[in-house]
Short mmCIF file of C-alpha atoms in Angstrom, two decimals:
data_model
loop_
_atom_site.label_atom_id
_atom_site.label_comp_id
_atom_site.label_asym_id
_atom_site.label_seq_id
_atom_site.Cartn_x
_atom_site.Cartn_y
_atom_site.Cartn_z
CA UNK L 67 18.69 -7.46 -6.26
CA UNK L 68 20.23 -5.47 -9.11
CA UNK L 69 17.62 -4.09 -11.25
CA UNK L 70 14.68 -4.96 -9.05
CA UNK L 71 11.47 -3.45 -10.18
CA UNK L 72 8.83 -2.63 -7.72
CA UNK L 73 5.34 -1.68 -9.14
CA UNK L 74 2.10 -0.28 -7.79
CA UNK L 75 -1.10 -0.66 -9.82
CA UNK L 76 -3.83 1.73 -9.12
CA UNK L 77 -5.58 4.94 -9.98
CA UNK L 78 -4.31 8.64 -9.45
CA UNK L 79 -6.61 11.21 -7.97
CA UNK L 80 -6.02 14.84 -7.65
CA UNK L 81 -7.26 15.99 -4.08
CA UNK L 82 -8.53 19.33 -3.15
CA UNK L 83 -7.80 19.54 0.62
CA UNK L 84 -10.19 21.65 2.73
CA UNK L 85 -9.47 22.31 6.33
CA UNK L 86 -12.21 24.03 8.37
CA UNK L 87 -13.81 25.45 5.21
CA UNK L 88 -10.55 26.75 3.85
CA UNK L 89 -8.78 25.29 0.78
CA UNK L 90 -5.24 24.60 1.75
CA UNK L 91 -4.24 22.66 -1.39
CA UNK L 92 -5.97 22.68 -4.70
CA UNK L 93 -4.49 19.65 -6.38
CA UNK L 94 -2.62 17.36 -3.95
CA UNK L 95 -1.50 13.99 -5.42
CA UNK L 96 -3.65 11.17 -4.15
CA UNK L 97 -4.85 7.55 -4.67
CA UNK L 98 -3.99 4.32 -3.07
CA UNK L 99 -1.30 3.25 -5.61
CA UNK L 100 0.08 6.64 -5.74
CA UNK L 101 0.68 6.73 -2.01
CA UNK L 102 2.16 3.23 -2.26
CA UNK L 103 4.55 4.08 -5.00
CA UNK L 104 5.65 7.09 -2.96
CA UNK L 105 6.51 4.72 -0.19
CA UNK L 106 8.57 2.73 -2.61
CA UNK L 107 10.32 5.88 -3.78
CA UNK L 108 11.50 6.85 -0.25
CA UNK L 109 12.97 3.35 0.28
CA UNK L 110 14.83 3.79 -3.07
CA UNK L 111 16.77 6.65 -1.43
CA UNK L 112 18.54 4.05 0.69
CA UNK L 113 18.32 1.15 -1.87
CA UNK L 114 19.15 2.85 -5.17
CA UNK L 115 19.04 -0.42 -7.21
CA UNK L 116 15.28 -0.35 -6.95
CA UNK L 117 13.35 0.79 -9.99
CA UNK L 118 9.89 2.24 -8.90
CA UNK L 119 7.07 2.15 -11.29
CA UNK L 120 3.38 3.15 -11.20
CA UNK L 121 0.83 1.55 -13.62
CA UNK L 122 -2.07 3.93 -13.95
CA UNK L 123 -4.38 5.93 -16.21
CA UNK L 124 -4.51 9.70 -16.20
CA UNK L 125 -6.23 12.45 -18.06
CA UNK L 126 -4.50 14.86 -20.58
CA UNK L 127 -4.20 17.48 -17.80
CA UNK L 128 -1.95 15.45 -15.52
CA UNK L 129 1.73 16.62 -15.23
CA UNK L 130 3.90 13.42 -15.28
CA UNK L 131 6.99 15.41 -14.28
CA UNK L 132 5.49 15.69 -10.81
CA UNK L 133 6.15 11.93 -10.48
CA UNK L 134 9.56 11.83 -12.35
CA UNK L 135 10.79 14.65 -9.97
CA UNK L 136 10.35 12.11 -7.10
CA UNK L 137 12.12 9.21 -8.84
CA UNK L 138 9.10 7.42 -10.23
CA UNK L 139 9.13 5.74 -13.56
CA UNK L 140 6.13 6.82 -15.63
CA UNK L 141 6.73 4.50 -18.62
CA UNK L 142 3.52 2.56 -17.84
CA UNK L 143 1.10 5.41 -17.19
CA UNK L 144 -1.46 5.76 -19.92
CA UNK L 145 -2.62 9.26 -20.83
CA UNK L 146 -6.25 9.38 -21.98
CA UNK L 147 -6.47 12.34 -24.38
CA UNK L 148 -10.11 13.19 -24.11
CA UNK L 149 -10.45 12.91 -20.35
CA UNK L 150 -9.40 14.91 -17.28
CA UNK L 151 -7.77 13.34 -14.27
CA UNK L 152 -10.03 12.29 -11.55
CA UNK L 153 -10.57 14.67 -8.64
CA UNK L 154 -11.88 14.62 -5.24
CA UNK L 155 -12.15 16.83 -2.15
CA UNK L 156 -10.69 15.62 1.23
CA UNK L 157 -12.41 17.76 3.89
CA UNK L 158 -11.25 18.07 7.49
CA UNK L 159 -13.44 19.74 10.12
CA UNK L 160 -13.76 19.24 13.96
CA UNK L 161 -11.25 16.45 14.02
CA UNK L 162 -13.10 14.37 11.32
CA UNK L 163 -12.30 13.71 7.68
CA UNK L 164 -14.70 13.09 4.73
CA UNK L 165 -14.24 12.38 1.11
CA UNK L 166 -16.30 13.87 -1.73
CA UNK L 167 -15.78 13.06 -5.47
CA UNK L 168 -15.53 16.13 -7.69
CA UNK L 169 -15.56 14.10 -10.90
CA UNK L 170 -17.45 10.97 -11.80
CA UNK L 171 -16.77 8.00 -9.55
CA UNK L 172 -18.23 5.78 -12.20
CA UNK L 173 -15.94 7.11 -14.83
CA UNK L 174 -13.04 6.63 -12.61
CA UNK L 175 -13.96 2.93 -12.13
CA UNK L 176 -14.72 2.33 -15.75
CA UNK L 177 -12.25 4.48 -17.57
CA UNK L 178 -9.33 5.00 -15.26
CA UNK L 179 -9.10 1.55 -13.54
CA UNK L 180 -6.19 -0.49 -14.94
CA UNK L 181 -7.47 -3.79 -16.52
CA UNK L 182 -5.79 -7.01 -17.18
CA UNK L 183 -5.49 -5.89 -21.02
CA UNK L 184 -3.51 -2.90 -19.81
CA UNK L 185 -1.10 -5.19 -17.96
CA UNK L 186 -0.77 -7.32 -20.98
CA UNK L 187 0.37 -4.34 -23.06
CA UNK L 188 3.11 -3.59 -20.49
CA UNK L 189 4.02 -7.07 -19.87
CA UNK L 190 7.60 -6.90 -21.15
CA UNK L 191 8.42 -4.12 -18.62
CA UNK L 192 6.59 -5.78 -15.86
CA UNK L 193 7.84 -9.36 -16.19
CA UNK L 194 9.32 -10.65 -12.86
CA UNK L 195 8.48 -7.49 -10.90
CA UNK L 196 7.19 -7.14 -7.43
CA UNK L 197 3.76 -5.81 -7.18
CA UNK L 198 1.43 -3.90 -4.86
CA UNK L 199 -2.26 -3.95 -5.73
CA UNK L 200 -5.54 -2.80 -4.13
CA UNK L 201 -8.04 -5.01 -5.87
CA UNK L 202 -11.62 -5.51 -4.55
CA UNK L 203 -12.11 -9.09 -3.15
CA UNK L 204 -14.85 -10.34 -5.48
CA UNK L 205 -12.92 -9.38 -8.63
CA UNK L 206 -9.31 -10.02 -7.34
CA UNK L 207 -8.69 -13.62 -8.43
CA UNK L 208 -8.36 -13.29 -12.12
CA UNK L 209 -6.16 -10.10 -11.59
CA UNK L 210 -3.84 -11.86 -9.07
CA UNK L 211 -3.65 -14.86 -11.27
CA UNK L 212 -2.45 -12.81 -14.17
CA UNK L 213 0.20 -11.16 -11.98
CA UNK L 214 1.38 -14.50 -10.70
CA UNK L 215 1.30 -16.51 -13.89
CA UNK L 216 1.68 -14.14 -16.91
CA UNK L 217 3.69 -11.36 -15.28
CA UNK L 218 5.66 -13.85 -13.33
CA UNK L 219 5.38 -11.65 -10.25
CA UNK L 220 8.35 -12.08 -7.80
CA UNK L 221 6.27 -10.90 -4.90
CA UNK L 222 2.73 -9.63 -4.39
CA UNK L 223 1.32 -7.64 -1.54
CA UNK L 224 -2.43 -7.22 -1.61
CA UNK L 225 -4.18 -4.33 0.08
CA UNK L 226 -8.00 -4.98 -0.09
CA UNK L 227 -10.37 -2.33 -1.00
CA UNK L 228 -12.25 -1.50 2.19
CA UNK L 229 -15.91 -1.80 1.02
CA UNK L 230 -15.23 -5.31 -0.15
CA UNK L 231 -14.03 -6.48 3.25
CA UNK L 232 -17.29 -8.08 4.32
CA UNK L 233 -18.24 -11.54 5.65
CA UNK L 234 -19.98 -12.47 2.52
CA UNK L 235 -16.71 -12.21 0.60
CA UNK L 236 -14.78 -14.53 2.86
CA UNK L 237 -14.77 -17.53 0.57
CA UNK L 238 -13.48 -15.40 -2.44
CA UNK L 239 -10.79 -14.02 -0.12
CA UNK L 240 -9.60 -17.49 0.81
CA UNK L 241 -9.30 -18.53 -2.86
CA UNK L 242 -6.86 -15.69 -3.41
CA UNK L 243 -4.39 -16.49 -0.65
CA UNK L 244 -2.34 -19.15 -2.73
CA UNK L 245 -1.83 -16.31 -5.20
CA UNK L 246 -0.20 -13.71 -2.94
CA UNK L 247 2.78 -13.41 -0.71
CA UNK L 248 1.37 -10.89 1.92
CA UNK L 249 -2.14 -9.91 2.76
CA UNK L 250 -2.37 -6.44 4.28
CA UNK L 251 -5.69 -5.21 5.67
CA UNK L 252 -6.03 -2.47 8.33
CA UNK L 253 -7.73 -3.60 11.60
CA UNK L 254 -11.14 -2.23 10.61
CA UNK L 255 -11.05 -4.29 7.45
CA UNK L 256 -9.91 -7.32 9.18
CA UNK L 257 -12.75 -7.06 11.79
CA UNK L 258 -15.28 -6.40 8.88
CA UNK L 259 -14.09 -9.65 7.28
CA UNK L 260 -14.37 -11.61 10.46
CA UNK L 261 -17.80 -10.11 11.24
CA UNK L 262 -16.90 -9.27 14.79
CA UNK L 263 -14.64 -6.96 16.95
CA UNK L 264 -11.89 -9.38 17.12
CA UNK L 265 -8.56 -8.63 18.79
CA UNK L 266 -5.58 -8.17 16.23
CA UNK L 267 -4.15 -11.42 17.26
CA UNK L 268 -7.36 -13.35 16.99
CA UNK L 269 -7.90 -11.79 13.57
CA UNK L 270 -4.53 -12.90 12.40
CA UNK L 271 -5.09 -16.38 13.69
CA UNK L 272 -8.32 -16.50 11.59
CA UNK L 273 -6.54 -15.40 8.54
CA UNK L 274 -3.79 -18.07 9.02
CA UNK L 275 -6.36 -20.83 9.60
CA UNK L 276 -8.12 -19.73 6.45
CA UNK L 277 -4.97 -20.30 4.39
CA UNK L 278 -2.94 -16.99 4.54
CA UNK L 279 0.74 -17.42 5.37
CA UNK L 280 1.93 -13.77 5.81
CA UNK L 281 0.03 -10.87 7.22
CA UNK L 282 0.97 -7.09 7.46
CA UNK L 283 -1.83 -5.81 9.74
CA UNK L 284 -1.83 -2.06 9.68
CA UNK L 285 -3.18 -0.37 12.86
CA UNK L 286 -2.75 3.38 12.42
CA UNK L 287 -1.36 5.02 15.62
CA UNK L 288 -0.60 1.60 16.97
CA UNK L 289 1.83 0.80 14.23
CA UNK L 290 1.71 -2.69 12.63
CA UNK L 291 1.83 -6.41 13.32
CA UNK L 292 3.90 -8.57 10.99
CA UNK L 293 2.73 -12.27 11.20
CA UNK L 294 4.27 -15.27 9.38
CA UNK L 295 3.03 -19.00 9.68
CA UNK L 296 5.76 -21.25 10.72
CA UNK L 297 7.05 -23.89 8.14
CA UNK L 298 5.36 -26.62 10.34
CA UNK L 299 2.14 -24.67 10.18
CA UNK L 300 1.58 -25.12 13.88
CA UNK L 301 2.85 -21.70 15.12
CA UNK L 302 2.58 -18.01 14.16
CA UNK L 303 5.56 -15.79 14.51
CA UNK L 304 4.56 -12.19 15.38
CA UNK L 305 6.46 -8.92 15.43
CA UNK L 306 4.69 -5.79 16.77
CA UNK L 307 6.21 -2.55 15.36
CA UNK L 308 5.03 0.59 17.14
CA UNK L 309 4.19 3.79 15.13
CA UNK L 310 6.87 6.43 15.16
CA UNK L 311 5.67 9.47 17.30
CA UNK L 312 5.45 12.56 15.02
CA UNK L 313 3.34 15.58 14.39
CA UNK L 314 0.25 14.29 12.63
CA UNK L 315 -1.29 16.38 9.90
CA UNK L 316 -3.20 13.92 7.81
CA UNK L 317 -3.18 10.20 7.99
CA UNK L 318 -4.55 9.77 4.51
CA UNK L 319 -2.32 7.36 2.58
CA UNK L 320 -0.13 6.20 5.49
CA UNK L 321 -1.20 2.55 5.31
CA UNK L 322 -0.77 2.66 1.41
CA UNK L 323 2.75 4.11 1.72
CA UNK L 324 3.45 1.37 4.34
CA UNK L 325 2.51 -1.25 1.85
CA UNK L 326 4.56 0.16 -0.98
CA UNK L 327 7.57 0.69 1.35
CA UNK L 328 7.23 -2.86 2.68
CA UNK L 329 7.49 -4.52 -0.73
CA UNK L 330 10.44 -2.39 -1.79
CA UNK L 331 12.25 -2.91 1.54
CA UNK L 332 11.67 -6.65 1.42
CA UNK L 333 12.90 -7.04 -2.07
CA UNK L 334 16.07 -5.11 -1.05
CA UNK L 335 16.77 -7.04 2.22
CA UNK L 336 14.86 -10.30 1.84
CA UNK L 337 13.98 -9.84 5.49
CA UNK L 338 10.36 -9.46 6.41
CA UNK L 339 10.99 -7.87 9.80
CA UNK L 340 13.41 -5.29 8.49
CA UNK L 341 10.91 -4.45 5.77
CA UNK L 342 8.03 -4.06 8.37
CA UNK L 343 10.20 -1.74 10.43
CA UNK L 344 11.30 0.43 7.49
CA UNK L 345 7.79 0.59 6.00
CA UNK L 346 6.49 1.85 9.48
CA UNK L 347 9.21 4.55 9.39
CA UNK L 348 8.14 5.56 5.84
CA UNK L 349 4.42 5.83 6.92
CA UNK L 350 5.54 8.23 9.59
CA UNK L 351 6.69 10.73 7.02
CA UNK L 352 3.39 10.34 5.04
CA UNK L 353 1.27 11.72 7.86
CA UNK L 354 3.30 14.88 8.33
CA UNK L 355 1.69 16.84 5.60
CA UNK L 356 -1.24 16.79 3.13
CA UNK L 357 -0.56 14.45 0.29
CA UNK L 358 2.34 12.09 -0.04
CA UNK L 359 5.84 12.59 1.47
CA UNK L 360 7.69 13.73 -1.73
CA UNK L 361 11.36 13.08 -2.25
CA UNK L 362 11.79 16.44 -3.95
CA UNK L 363 10.73 18.28 -0.71
CA UNK L 364 14.21 17.89 0.86
CA UNK L 365 17.71 16.68 -0.08
CA UNK L 366 18.58 13.03 -0.45
CA UNK L 367 21.03 13.36 2.44
CA UNK L 368 18.34 14.95 4.72
CA UNK L 369 15.99 12.04 3.82
CA UNK L 370 18.65 9.38 4.47
CA UNK L 371 19.52 10.87 7.88
CA UNK L 372 16.00 11.22 9.03
CA UNK L 373 15.14 7.71 7.87
CA UNK L 374 18.21 6.25 9.51
CA UNK L 375 17.49 8.00 12.77
CA UNK L 376 13.86 6.77 12.99
CA UNK L 377 14.81 3.27 11.89
CA UNK L 378 17.32 2.98 14.71
CA UNK L 379 14.65 4.15 17.28
CA UNK L 380 11.91 1.67 16.05
CA UNK L 381 14.25 -1.27 15.60
CA UNK L 382 14.92 -1.18 19.40
CA UNK L 383 11.24 -1.22 20.20
CA UNK L 384 10.14 -4.22 18.06
CA UNK L 385 8.23 -6.84 20.22
CA UNK L 386 8.48 -10.45 19.05
CA UNK L 387 6.46 -13.44 20.20
CA UNK L 388 5.33 -16.89 18.94
CA UNK L 389 1.80 -18.25 19.45
CA UNK L 390 0.35 -21.64 18.56
CA UNK L 391 -1.90 -21.55 15.53
CA UNK L 392 -4.76 -23.36 17.52
CA UNK L 393 -4.69 -20.89 20.32
CA UNK L 394 -8.28 -20.48 21.72
CA UNK L 395 -9.96 -17.42 20.29
#
């Protein structure tokens, strides 16, 4: 695994965090891909051969040193000189969270979204890397095809964009399964795709019958379920990893950091189960503050000790089972 490159592709957003009407953080680092790459960066502490990259676009006002201080390679981040970085407000009140754009959402999607042409420009650096991406289902196929065929992706984990997880997009979803290694929805997204309140297991069975071979189902306070279709395609191997109990401040980005950590951990260990456990540990750090869990917030030794302690606890709690693919639903 020497020189392994793990890449997240997504936008960067600067979040204003408002709690009960009070601004507690003016410009917290945010965005799906950013949280994912921070998950990768924490794995890098225990697997230093990994190179962690973010492919993104930012405005002239973004301080790239914020990322390099946390071990993230910014070579493939484009700075748009005449634009300011996208901003939003994360508002928390009465136990509920809401999101409000402070800059134009249309501009974010049209100007700051990474396109296939951008990936072509960086292809020499990205060739053979492992990728995390958060594409919307209707437009994902060309994008995933590029990663697989042009960038020669070693591994792809796909985290679908929530609004695109609807029954009407099932056929387009299924077309993408041969292009990826792991599909990682959260439970709400999976149920929206199925069109009904299925159990986690029934939802996974539906995905496997639809052509998916590996699933990392993210379930918030319930942890995650890793599922892999057997080589005979008759059974599904399941590993349930509980969430690590901790002081929850903000769950924003926990699932994203889990996906990023999973791909980095798998490329280091070549073990899906170990990757799922370490990814769940990393997600537990994400929810302990507003914004991502930043490597620069404590020493490498402190990080390594805390990661090791939580890893030991969760490893002992993993529940494994095997079910037939054609189990009645």
